[in-house]
GROMACS .gro file of C-alpha atoms in nm:
model
  496
    1MET     CA    1  12.070   7.636  12.149
    2THR     CA    2  12.355   7.880  12.177
    3SER     CA    3  12.371   8.114  12.491
    4ASP     CA    4  12.260   8.495  12.370
    5THR     CA    5  12.625   8.593  12.408
    6THR     CA    6  12.758   8.376  12.095
    7THR     CA    7  12.949   8.590  11.889
    8THR     CA    8  12.970   8.517  11.472
    9SER     CA    9  13.331   8.368  11.539
   10ARG     CA   10  13.174   8.086  11.745
   11THR     CA   11  12.867   8.035  11.532
   12PRO     CA   12  12.938   7.713  11.296
   13ALA     CA   13  13.033   7.796  10.945
   14ARG     CA   14  12.723   7.538  10.857
   15THR     CA   15  12.482   7.773  11.016
   16TRP     CA   16  12.617   8.060  10.835
   17LEU     CA   17  12.583   7.905  10.453
   18GLY     CA   18  12.208   7.792  10.575
   19VAL     CA   19  12.135   8.138  10.686
   20GLY     CA   20  12.270   8.206  10.316
   21THR     CA   21  11.993   7.988  10.161
   22LEU     CA   22  11.752   8.170  10.349
   23LEU     CA   23  11.854   8.471  10.238
   24LEU     CA   24  11.797   8.355   9.858
   25GLY     CA   25  11.505   8.243   9.943
   26THR     CA   26  11.415   8.616  10.121
   27LEU     CA   27  11.519   8.756   9.762
   28LEU     CA   28  11.275   8.589   9.542
   29PRO     CA   29  10.914   8.695   9.683
   30PRO     CA   30  11.036   9.041   9.672
   31LEU     CA   31  11.191   9.057   9.374
   32ASP     CA   32  10.951   8.887   9.195
   33PHE     CA   33  10.711   9.172   9.303
   34PHE     CA   34  10.931   9.462   9.180
   35ILE     CA   35  11.059   9.321   8.863
   36VAL     CA   36  10.750   9.297   8.690
   37ASN     CA   37  10.635   9.607   8.679
   38LEU     CA   38  10.866   9.756   8.401
   39ALA     CA   39  10.815   9.422   8.232
   40ILE     CA   40  10.393   9.495   8.188
   41PRO     CA   41  10.358   9.673   7.847
   42SER     CA   42  10.578   9.420   7.696
   43ILE     CA   43  10.319   9.134   7.800
   44GLN     CA   44  10.063   9.367   7.697
   45ASP     CA   45  10.158   9.334   7.416
   46ASP     CA   46  10.238   9.029   7.308
   47LEU     CA   47   9.943   8.867   7.514
   48GLY     CA   48   9.695   9.110   7.524
   49GLY     CA   49   9.483   9.171   7.763
   50GLY     CA   50   9.526   9.525   7.866
   51ASP     CA   51   9.517   9.709   8.171
   52THR     CA   52   9.309   9.463   8.261
   53LEU     CA   53   9.581   9.182   8.262
   54GLY     CA   54   9.860   9.455   8.424
   55ARG     CA   55   9.655   9.485   8.695
   56LEU     CA   56   9.588   9.114   8.738
   57ILE     CA   57   9.949   9.093   8.703
   58VAL     CA   58  10.031   9.274   9.016
   59ALA     CA   59   9.720   9.258   9.192
   60SER     CA   60   9.675   8.827   9.177
   61TYR     CA   61  10.027   8.812   9.297
   62ALA     CA   62  10.064   9.060   9.592
   63ALA     CA   63   9.724   8.963   9.738
   64THR     CA   64   9.793   8.597   9.734
   65TYR     CA   65  10.059   8.624   9.888
   66ALA     CA   66   9.955   8.913  10.128
   67VAL     CA   67   9.631   8.678  10.318
   68THR     CA   68   9.853   8.324  10.323
   69LEU     CA   69  10.187   8.483  10.489
   70THR     CA   70  10.047   8.424  10.814
   71LEU     CA   71   9.881   8.042  10.740
   72GLY     CA   72  10.216   7.974  10.569
   73GLY     CA   73  10.433   8.131  10.882
   74ARG     CA   74  10.229   7.816  11.122
   75LEU     CA   75  10.274   7.591  10.916
   76GLY     CA   76  10.626   7.620  10.948
   77ASP     CA   77  10.605   7.585  11.324
   78LEU     CA   78  10.353   7.301  11.316
   79PHE     CA   79  10.531   7.097  11.076
   80GLY     CA   80  10.903   7.197  11.004
   81ARG     CA   81  11.037   7.529  10.884
   82ARG     CA   82  11.291   7.344  10.644
   83ARG     CA   83  11.018   7.131  10.489
   84VAL     CA   84  10.762   7.428  10.449
   85PHE     CA   85  11.057   7.639  10.281
   86LEU     CA   86  11.170   7.402  10.114
   87ALA     CA   87  10.832   7.328   9.968
   88GLY     CA   88  10.782   7.702   9.914
   89LEU     CA   89  11.094   7.717   9.724
   90VAL     CA   90  11.018   7.397   9.520
   91GLY     CA   91  10.624   7.532   9.434
   92PHE     CA   92  10.824   7.884   9.379
   93SER     CA   93  11.033   7.744   9.105
   94LEU     CA   94  10.747   7.570   8.894
   95ALA     CA   95  10.530   7.856   8.915
   96SER     CA   96  10.745   8.085   8.772
   97LEU     CA   97  10.810   7.827   8.475
   98LEU     CA   98  10.470   7.823   8.423
   99CYS     CA   99  10.484   8.239   8.403
  100GLY     CA  100  10.781   8.217   8.178
  101TRP     CA  101  10.625   7.959   7.944
  102ALA     CA  102  10.230   8.127   7.960
  103GLY     CA  103  10.119   8.125   7.614
  104GLU     CA  104   9.760   8.368   7.688
  105PRO     CA  105   9.672   8.569   7.988
  106SER     CA  106   9.474   8.286   8.203
  107LEU     CA  107   9.778   8.086   8.234
  108LEU     CA  108   9.999   8.380   8.347
  109VAL     CA  109   9.781   8.474   8.584
  110LEU     CA  110   9.718   8.155   8.749
  111GLY     CA  111  10.126   8.129   8.762
  112ARG     CA  112  10.121   8.442   8.918
  113VAL     CA  113   9.879   8.363   9.192
  114LEU     CA  114  10.048   8.014   9.252
  115GLN     CA  115  10.374   8.198   9.272
  116GLY     CA  116  10.220   8.438   9.604
  117LEU     CA  117  10.112   8.071   9.758
  118ALA     CA  118  10.455   7.941   9.709
  119ALA     CA  119  10.598   8.278   9.844
  120ALA     CA  120  10.392   8.275  10.176
  121LEU     CA  121  10.493   7.911  10.213
  122MET     CA  122  10.916   8.022  10.208
  123ALA     CA  123  10.903   8.382  10.289
  124PRO     CA  124  10.811   8.343  10.697
  125GLN     CA  125  11.066   8.035  10.733
  126SER     CA  126  11.353   8.259  10.668
  127LEU     CA  127  11.304   8.497  10.917
  128ALA     CA  128  11.145   8.222  11.140
  129LEU     CA  129  11.488   7.988  11.152
  130ILE     CA  130  11.695   8.286  11.174
  131ARG     CA  131  11.496   8.393  11.507
  132ALA     CA  132  11.514   8.001  11.607
  133SER     CA  133  11.923   7.897  11.521
  134LEU     CA  134  12.058   8.222  11.630
  135ASP     CA  135  12.114   8.447  11.952
  136GLY     CA  136  12.283   8.798  11.998
  137ARG     CA  137  12.509   8.931  11.788
  138ASP     CA  138  12.491   8.668  11.530
  139GLN     CA  139  12.113   8.727  11.469
  140THR     CA  140  12.144   9.074  11.441
  141VAL     CA  141  12.409   9.052  11.163
  142ALA     CA  142  12.173   8.779  11.008
  143LEU     CA  143  11.854   9.005  11.058
  144GLY     CA  144  12.044   9.328  10.864
  145LEU     CA  145  12.194   9.086  10.609
  146HIS     CA  146  11.834   8.975  10.598
  147GLY     CA  147  11.709   9.362  10.522
  148ALA     CA  148  11.995   9.425  10.286
  149THR     CA  149  11.837   9.117  10.090
  150VAL     CA  150  11.511   9.320  10.030
  151GLY     CA  151  11.692   9.634   9.967
  152LEU     CA  152  11.910   9.475   9.694
  153ALA     CA  153  11.544   9.282   9.590
  154ALA     CA  154  11.441   9.651   9.566
  155VAL     CA  155  11.738   9.750   9.376
  156ILE     CA  156  11.742   9.527   9.144
  157GLY     CA  157  11.358   9.476   9.068
  158GLN     CA  158  11.367   9.872   9.012
  159SER     CA  159  11.640   9.819   8.677
  160LEU     CA  160  11.607   9.474   8.594
  161GLY     CA  161  11.311   9.410   8.428
  162GLY     CA  162  11.411   9.701   8.207
  163LEU     CA  163  11.713   9.568   8.144
  164LEU     CA  164  11.610   9.216   8.060
  165VAL     CA  165  11.315   9.299   7.815
  166THR     CA  166  11.519   9.606   7.631
  167ALA     CA  167  11.776   9.281   7.612
  168ASP     CA  168  11.578   9.023   7.482
  169VAL     CA  169  11.806   8.743   7.611
  170TRP     CA  170  11.792   8.454   7.435
  171GLY     CA  171  11.520   8.539   7.239
  172LEU     CA  172  11.274   8.538   7.528
  173GLY     CA  173  11.154   8.895   7.569
  174TRP     CA  174  10.915   8.960   7.889
  175ARG     CA  175  10.963   8.549   7.964
  176ALA     CA  176  11.316   8.654   8.095
  177ILE     CA  177  11.186   8.827   8.384
  178PHE     CA  178  11.005   8.495   8.527
  179LEU     CA  179  11.276   8.240   8.427
  180ILE     CA  180  11.596   8.424   8.576
  181ASN     CA  181  11.400   8.271   8.879
  182LEU     CA  182  11.550   7.916   8.843
  183PRO     CA  183  11.882   7.939   8.885
  184VAL     CA  184  11.829   8.144   9.205
  185ALA     CA  185  11.632   7.899   9.283
  186ALA     CA  186  11.817   7.587   9.202
  187LEU     CA  187  12.133   7.753   9.412
  188ALA     CA  188  11.889   7.753   9.713
  189LEU     CA  189  11.814   7.424   9.663
  190VAL     CA  190  12.177   7.303   9.718
  191GLY     CA  191  12.197   7.494   9.990
  192SER     CA  192  11.933   7.370  10.148
  193LEU     CA  193  12.155   7.050  10.258
  194PHE     CA  194  12.304   7.363  10.531
  195LEU     CA  195  11.959   7.398  10.703
  196ARG     CA  196  11.936   7.282  11.040
  197ASP     CA  197  11.543   7.344  11.207
  198PRO     CA  198  11.623   7.329  11.561
  199HIS     CA  199  11.297   7.404  11.701
  200THR     CA  200  11.080   7.075  11.403
  201ARG     CA  201  10.824   6.883  11.620
  202GLY     CA  202  10.603   6.615  11.504
  203ALA     CA  203  10.324   6.704  11.299
  204GLU     CA  204   9.930   6.849  11.412
  205ARG     CA  205   9.611   6.916  11.391
  206LEU     CA  206   9.586   7.233  11.298
  207ASP     CA  207   9.285   7.482  11.264
  208TRP     CA  208   9.207   7.437  10.844
  209GLY     CA  209   8.888   7.594  11.015
  210GLY     CA  210   9.002   7.893  11.055
  211ALA     CA  211   9.218   7.902  10.788
  212LEU     CA  212   8.951   7.891  10.587
  213LEU     CA  213   8.811   8.213  10.794
  214LEU     CA  214   9.134   8.383  10.780
  215PHE     CA  215   9.223   8.327  10.427
  216ALA     CA  216   8.886   8.499  10.344
  217GLY     CA  217   8.886   8.781  10.597
  218LEU     CA  218   9.209   8.890  10.490
  219ALA     CA  219   9.111   8.873  10.156
  220GLY     CA  220   8.799   9.083  10.179
  221LEU     CA  221   9.049   9.332  10.319
  222VAL     CA  222   9.319   9.328  10.050
  223VAL     CA  223   9.171   9.253   9.706
  224PRO     CA  224   8.950   9.612   9.726
  225LEU     CA  225   9.243   9.771   9.853
  226LEU     CA  226   9.407   9.624   9.537
  227VAL     CA  227   9.204   9.679   9.284
  228GLY     CA  228   8.937   9.902   9.366
  229GLN     CA  229   9.100  10.201   9.268
  230ASP     CA  230   9.171  10.114   8.903
  231LEU     CA  231   8.853  10.004   8.854
  232GLY     CA  232   8.688  10.312   8.976
  233ARG     CA  233   8.626  10.231   9.331
  234PRO     CA  234   8.236  10.089   9.257
  235TRP     CA  235   8.011  10.072   9.549
  236TRP     CA  236   8.081   9.731   9.641
  237CYS     CA  237   8.386   9.750   9.697
  238VAL     CA  238   8.297   9.886  10.030
  239ALA     CA  239   8.069   9.568  10.104
  240PRO     CA  240   8.369   9.264  10.187
  241PHE     CA  241   8.566   9.569  10.405
  242ALA     CA  242   8.191   9.472  10.667
  243VAL     CA  243   8.204   9.108  10.549
  244ALA     CA  244   8.560   9.079  10.686
  245ALA     CA  245   8.539   9.309  10.976
  246GLY     CA  246   8.312   8.950  11.063
  247LEU     CA  247   8.512   8.707  10.954
  248LEU     CA  248   8.825   8.835  11.133
  249HIS     CA  249   8.559   8.863  11.452
  250ARG     CA  250   8.504   8.530  11.435
  251PHE     CA  251   8.842   8.386  11.332
  252TRP     CA  252   8.987   8.542  11.632
  253ARG     CA  253   8.691   8.381  11.919
  254ARG     CA  254   8.746   8.046  11.751
  255GLN     CA  255   9.138   8.080  11.795
  256SER     CA  256   9.017   8.198  12.184
  257ALA     CA  257   8.798   7.919  12.195
  258LEU     CA  258   9.119   7.651  12.077
  259GLU     CA  259   9.333   7.789  12.315
  260ASP     CA  260   9.167   7.720  12.627
  261ASP     CA  261   9.113   7.365  12.454
  262ARG     CA  262   9.462   7.259  12.416
  263PRO     CA  263   9.551   7.262  12.806
  264ARG     CA  264   9.344   6.998  12.889
  265GLY     CA  265   9.438   6.761  12.610
  266ARG     CA  266   9.098   6.802  12.369
  267GLY     CA  267   9.083   7.025  12.019
  268VAL     CA  268   9.297   7.139  11.748
  269THR     CA  269   9.608   7.374  11.744
  270PRO     CA  270   9.543   7.700  11.686
  271LEU     CA  271   9.631   7.923  11.360
  272MET     CA  272   9.688   8.245  11.563
  273PRO     CA  273   9.726   8.150  11.976
  274PRO     CA  274   9.572   8.477  12.101
  275THR     CA  275   9.840   8.432  12.399
  276ALA     CA  276  10.145   8.463  12.124
  277VAL     CA  277   9.982   8.709  11.944
  278THR     CA  278   9.879   8.961  12.252
  279ALA     CA  279  10.226   8.917  12.445
  280PRO     CA  280  10.367   9.264  12.585
  281GLY     CA  281  10.472   9.514  12.286
  282VAL     CA  282  10.377   9.279  11.985
  283ARG     CA  283  10.102   9.451  11.858
  284THR     CA  284  10.223   9.810  11.934
  285ALA     CA  285  10.564   9.676  11.753
  286LEU     CA  286  10.299   9.532  11.461
  287VAL     CA  287  10.178   9.905  11.413
  288ALA     CA  288  10.489  10.044  11.394
  289VAL     CA  289  10.584   9.864  11.149
  290ALA     CA  290  10.243   9.879  10.961
  291LEU     CA  291  10.306  10.259  10.929
  292PHE     CA  292  10.670  10.243  10.874
  293TYR     CA  293  10.570  10.040  10.555
  294SER     CA  294  10.333  10.341  10.421
  295ILE     CA  295  10.641  10.448  10.224
  296ALA     CA  296  10.542  10.169  10.014
  297ALA     CA  297  10.303  10.354   9.765
  298PHE     CA  298  10.647  10.629   9.732
  299PHE     CA  299  10.819  10.433   9.481
  300LEU     CA  300  10.481  10.450   9.254
  301VAL     CA  301  10.368  10.852   9.319
  302PHE     CA  302  10.782  10.914   9.256
  303SER     CA  303  10.743  10.729   8.922
  304ALA     CA  304  10.405  10.916   8.786
  305HIS     CA  305  10.537  11.254   8.893
  306GLU     CA  306  10.939  11.184   8.745
  307GLN     CA  307  10.682  11.074   8.429
  308ALA     CA  308  10.479  11.364   8.426
  309LEU     CA  309  10.776  11.601   8.407
  310GLY     CA  310  10.833  11.385   8.065
  311ARG     CA  311  11.130  11.150   8.170
  312THR     CA  312  11.095  10.746   8.071
  313PRO     CA  313  10.975  10.474   8.328
  314LEU     CA  314  11.326  10.416   8.283
  315GLN     CA  315  11.443  10.726   8.369
  316ALA     CA  316  11.184  10.759   8.704
  317SER     CA  317  11.373  10.366   8.809
  318TRP     CA  318  11.724  10.550   8.813
  319ASP     CA  319  11.668  10.847   8.963
  320ILE     CA  320  11.505  10.688   9.243
  321LEU     CA  321  11.817  10.469   9.260
  322PRO     CA  322  11.953  10.649   9.549
  323LEU     CA  323  11.649  10.570   9.741
  324GLY     CA  324  11.735  10.184   9.665
  325ILE     CA  325  12.160  10.236   9.734
  326GLY     CA  326  12.056  10.364  10.081
  327PHE     CA  327  11.842  10.060  10.166
  328LEU     CA  328  12.045   9.826  10.023
  329VAL     CA  329  12.376  10.006  10.282
  330GLY     CA  330  12.140  10.049  10.590
  331PRO     CA  331  12.087   9.736  10.720
  332LEU     CA  332  12.494   9.671  10.682
  333THR     CA  333  12.568   9.890  10.911
  334VAL     CA  334  12.302   9.766  11.206
  335PRO     CA  335  12.554   9.526  11.343
  336HIS     CA  336  12.841   9.816  11.330
  337LEU     CA  337  12.584  10.109  11.503
  338MET     CA  338  12.464   9.828  11.768
  339ARG     CA  339  12.845   9.843  11.929
  340PHE     CA  340  12.714  10.209  11.995
  341VAL     CA  341  12.396  10.241  12.037
  342PRO     CA  342  12.287   9.886  12.139
  343ARG     CA  343  11.905   9.980  12.128
  344ARG     CA  344  11.701  10.226  11.952
  345ILE     CA  345  11.801  10.163  11.605
  346ALA     CA  346  11.446  10.157  11.461
  347ALA     CA  347  11.345  10.477  11.585
  348LEU     CA  348  11.738  10.619  11.458
  349GLY     CA  349  11.630  10.455  11.094
  350LEU     CA  350  11.231  10.590  11.116
  351GLY     CA  351  11.408  10.956  11.217
  352LEU     CA  352  11.615  10.993  10.931
  353GLU     CA  353  11.362  10.859  10.704
  354THR     CA  354  11.093  11.173  10.884
  355LEU     CA  355  11.411  11.376  10.784
  356GLY     CA  356  11.424  11.277  10.474
  357PHE     CA  357  11.089  11.331  10.333
  358LEU     CA  358  11.075  11.706  10.474
  359VAL     CA  359  11.353  11.794  10.312
  360LEU     CA  360  11.208  11.653  10.017
  361ALA     CA  361  10.917  11.821  10.046
  362GLY     CA  362  11.136  12.182  10.111
  363LEU     CA  363  11.294  12.065   9.765
  364LEU     CA  364  10.994  12.014   9.566
  365LEU     CA  365  10.849  12.374   9.667
  366VAL     CA  366  11.131  12.522   9.549
  367SER     CA  367  11.195  12.326   9.205
  368ALA     CA  368  10.999  12.024   9.072
  369ARG     CA  369  11.332  11.841   8.997
  370THR     CA  370  11.667  11.877   9.109
  371ALA     CA  371  11.998  11.656   9.111
  372TRP     CA  372  11.971  11.776   9.523
  373GLU     CA  373  11.707  11.553   9.561
  374ALA     CA  374  11.968  11.222   9.554
  375VAL     CA  375  12.040  11.299   9.907
  376PRO     CA  376  11.705  11.343  10.084
  377LEU     CA  377  11.635  10.951   9.882
  378ALA     CA  378  11.983  10.836   9.981
  379VAL     CA  379  11.860  10.918  10.329
  380ILE     CA  380  11.511  10.813  10.334
  381GLY     CA  381  11.627  10.453  10.189
  382PHE     CA  382  11.929  10.446  10.459
  383GLY     CA  383  11.710  10.502  10.711
  384GLN     CA  384  11.424  10.229  10.568
  385GLY     CA  385  11.693  10.002  10.594
  386LEU     CA  386  11.843  10.047  10.969
  387ALA     CA  387  11.431   9.998  11.027
  388LEU     CA  388  11.343   9.758  10.822
  389PRO     CA  389  11.560   9.481  11.024
  390SER     CA  390  11.544   9.642  11.344
  391LEU     CA  391  11.162   9.686  11.338
  392ILE     CA  392  11.168   9.300  11.228
  393ARG     CA  393  11.372   9.183  11.562
  394LEU     CA  394  11.144   9.406  11.778
  395THR     CA  395  10.890   9.255  11.700
  396VAL     CA  396  10.954   8.861  11.659
  397THR     CA  397  11.168   8.878  11.963
  398ARG     CA  398  10.859   8.931  12.145
  399VAL     CA  399  10.674   8.630  12.057
  400PRO     CA  400  10.807   8.333  12.232
  401ARG     CA  401  11.066   8.115  11.988
  402ALA     CA  402  10.796   7.829  11.979
  403PHE     CA  403  10.572   8.087  11.739
  404ALA     CA  404  10.898   8.277  11.545
  405GLY     CA  405  10.699   8.112  11.223
  406LEU     CA  406  10.380   8.281  11.323
  407ALA     CA  407  10.565   8.620  11.463
  408SER     CA  408  10.748   8.577  11.105
  409GLY     CA  409  10.442   8.549  10.895
  410LEU     CA  410  10.248   8.811  11.118
  411VAL     CA  411  10.496   9.086  11.025
  412ASN     CA  412  10.538   8.982  10.643
  413ALA     CA  413  10.183   9.059  10.638
  414THR     CA  414  10.182   9.330  10.823
  415LEU     CA  415  10.408   9.483  10.576
  416GLN     CA  416  10.212   9.362  10.287
  417ILE     CA  417   9.842   9.464  10.373
  418SER     CA  418   9.999   9.831  10.466
  419ALA     CA  419  10.169   9.835  10.106
  420ALA     CA  420   9.828   9.747   9.933
  421LEU     CA  421   9.695  10.020  10.227
  422SER     CA  422   9.928  10.292  10.123
  423VAL     CA  423   9.859  10.242   9.806
  424ALA     CA  424   9.484  10.283   9.797
  425VAL     CA  425   9.569  10.555  10.024
  426VAL     CA  426   9.878  10.743   9.930
  427GLY     CA  427   9.823  10.685   9.619
  428GLY     CA  428   9.448  10.817   9.600
  429VAL     CA  429   9.560  11.108   9.772
  430PHE     CA  430   9.852  11.217   9.514
  431ALA     CA  431   9.620  11.104   9.236
  432THR     CA  432   9.377  11.360   9.341
  433LEU     CA  433   9.606  11.663   9.417
  434ALA     CA  434   9.790  11.584   9.101
  435GLU     CA  435   9.505  11.644   8.924
  436ALA     CA  436   9.405  11.927   9.099
  437TYR     CA  437   9.724  12.128   9.191
  438GLY     CA  438  10.051  11.942   8.990
  439SER     CA  439  10.247  11.626   9.055
  440THR     CA  440  10.511  11.872   9.185
  441ARG     CA  441  10.240  11.993   9.454
  442ALA     CA  442  10.056  11.617   9.492
  443LEU     CA  443  10.450  11.444   9.537
  444THR     CA  444  10.530  11.776   9.781
  445ALA     CA  445  10.179  11.698   9.998
  446VAL     CA  446  10.214  11.340   9.973
  447SER     CA  447  10.609  11.337  10.149
  448VAL     CA  448  10.459  11.516  10.436
  449LEU     CA  449  10.186  11.324  10.494
  450LEU     CA  450  10.463  11.084  10.478
  451ALA     CA  451  10.688  11.195  10.731
  452VAL     CA  452  10.402  11.249  10.989
  453LEU     CA  453  10.297  10.832  10.940
  454LEU     CA  454  10.635  10.748  10.985
  455PHE     CA  455  10.726  11.031  11.300
  456VAL     CA  456  10.437  10.841  11.451
  457SER     CA  457  10.590  10.440  11.368
  458CYS     CA  458  10.917  10.589  11.507
  459VAL     CA  459  10.750  10.673  11.888
  460LEU     CA  460  10.544  10.347  11.880
  461ALA     CA  461  10.924  10.182  11.842
  462LEU     CA  462  11.043  10.372  12.131
  463TRP     CA  463  10.744  10.244  12.324
  464ALA     CA  464  10.788   9.895  12.175
  465GLU     CA  465  11.113   9.864  12.299
  466ARG     CA  466  11.061   9.963  12.652
  467VAL     CA  467  10.883   9.597  12.707
  468PRO     CA  468  11.121   9.356  12.749
  469ALA     CA  469  11.201   9.054  12.481
  470ALA     CA  470  11.023   8.723  12.500
  471ASP     CA  471  11.329   8.490  12.553
  472THR     CA  472  11.417   8.825  12.879
  473ALA     CA  473  11.131   8.800  13.055
  474SER     CA  474  10.940   8.594  13.289
  475GLN     CA  475  10.613   8.488  13.071
  476VAL     CA  476  10.370   8.199  13.000
  477VAL     CA  477  10.438   7.979  12.745
  478LEU     CA  478  10.115   7.854  12.540
  479ALA     CA  479  10.017   7.499  12.607
  480HIS     CA  480  10.083   7.272  12.270
  481GLY     CA  481   9.922   7.000  12.452
  482PRO     CA  482   9.989   6.820  12.782
  483GLY     CA  483  10.323   6.663  12.886
  484THR     CA  484  10.482   6.832  12.602
  485LYS     CA  485  10.856   7.078  12.733
  486GLU     CA  486  10.629   7.360  12.565
  487GLY     CA  487  10.386   7.294  12.831
  488ARG     CA  488  10.222   7.575  12.986
  489THR     CA  489  10.551   7.644  13.212
  490LEU     CA  490  10.706   7.983  13.365
  491ALA     CA  491  10.979   8.077  13.176
  492PRO     CA  492  11.275   8.167  13.376
  493ALA     CA  493  11.431   8.480  13.274
  494ARG     CA  494  11.729   8.492  13.073
  495ARG     CA  495  11.984   8.811  13.047
  496ARG     CA  496  12.086   8.869  12.677
   0.00000   0.00000   0.00000
């Protein structure tokens, strides 16, 4: 393993080619989330299905992706991150092909479910391999590139969907938004020759019963959030939350029992070892991540506000472009900022986002729409770009390296569940206020609400950063079985 003082110049070129491959895999899941939105009307015109199909196209992918991310990350820890990454990449390609050639709504929805499953296998491995393969400044640079890739997916996805449908490339129409994944995936498959997994172990007995409990519990949380608002929030949408709470509680007790059995050489490997999840600073950092991604609903409510003012969906996507550009640029500046501000980059980004939303709210009080909105939007995007890789690093470095896949899956799952919760709650606040007072006042209130949530996230990030990273603190490493290197031993402190 490289030392913590490793510089970028000492890292083999092969390693950075592998990182480039991981970034291509990172691009696909968020790109497929954003790109489909502007193509939904064309899909409905071609296949029918109306608004129900439109909701299912979005919800089937988002829900499946969110509830299987943690399992996908843990499978990488146990069976090899490179192997699981490639399985997810191939699966995502085949699912995209099915979506691109679907001739009826049911096949398209099936393809979206399969895309979500494959993305949940692929996405966590990117962060996990970066965490396991790189140290120090190299890791910071790679995480910055990872954040920039997510920002690039947001920028491309906001406009590319509409452009591909309008251009009608080779007469494919909306199908091009799915088929465009194939050349990207092919390039990533070639680049996978440069991937190395320094922490791959032999296969262990996974807790599939726990996996089923976790899947069902998270589904009970996420699915009602994604579809409840569109269905008018019927009474039965409340019941899954209570069931989900019981299932997740039972899952946690099962994981604790399995972890207690491991040092004695019996039992299966826990899917989510409690000692890893409850390591100092992890829960605080995850709450900060969840509050940070409350901004997810802003893309939807801003578009709704713009269209209420007479802007077309494509024009609205261009209006929010300054935020996307800031999101793209922000992560690329993190390695440079760390030379002057080695810590608290996450708090700095969250503070900029808070300031941006307050300024935007002030502008909205003066005018429903003004060109000056581009300034706070760019500040918000830049702050988001700073905060995302920094919050990810803050979280995953507080979990031992042996559980890098689990940490990555937890972070990604937290982001997705937060997005669903944000759309339900923040989107609901906007819809209620817009009906009573108009979209401008509603967007003003939402901007203030998001500023408050981001400020709380900033405080939590500062708190979590006071806890030493897992690689620098003496800590108990979880047992993977008697006699293994990762056995229950006291790890020596290391300097970063």
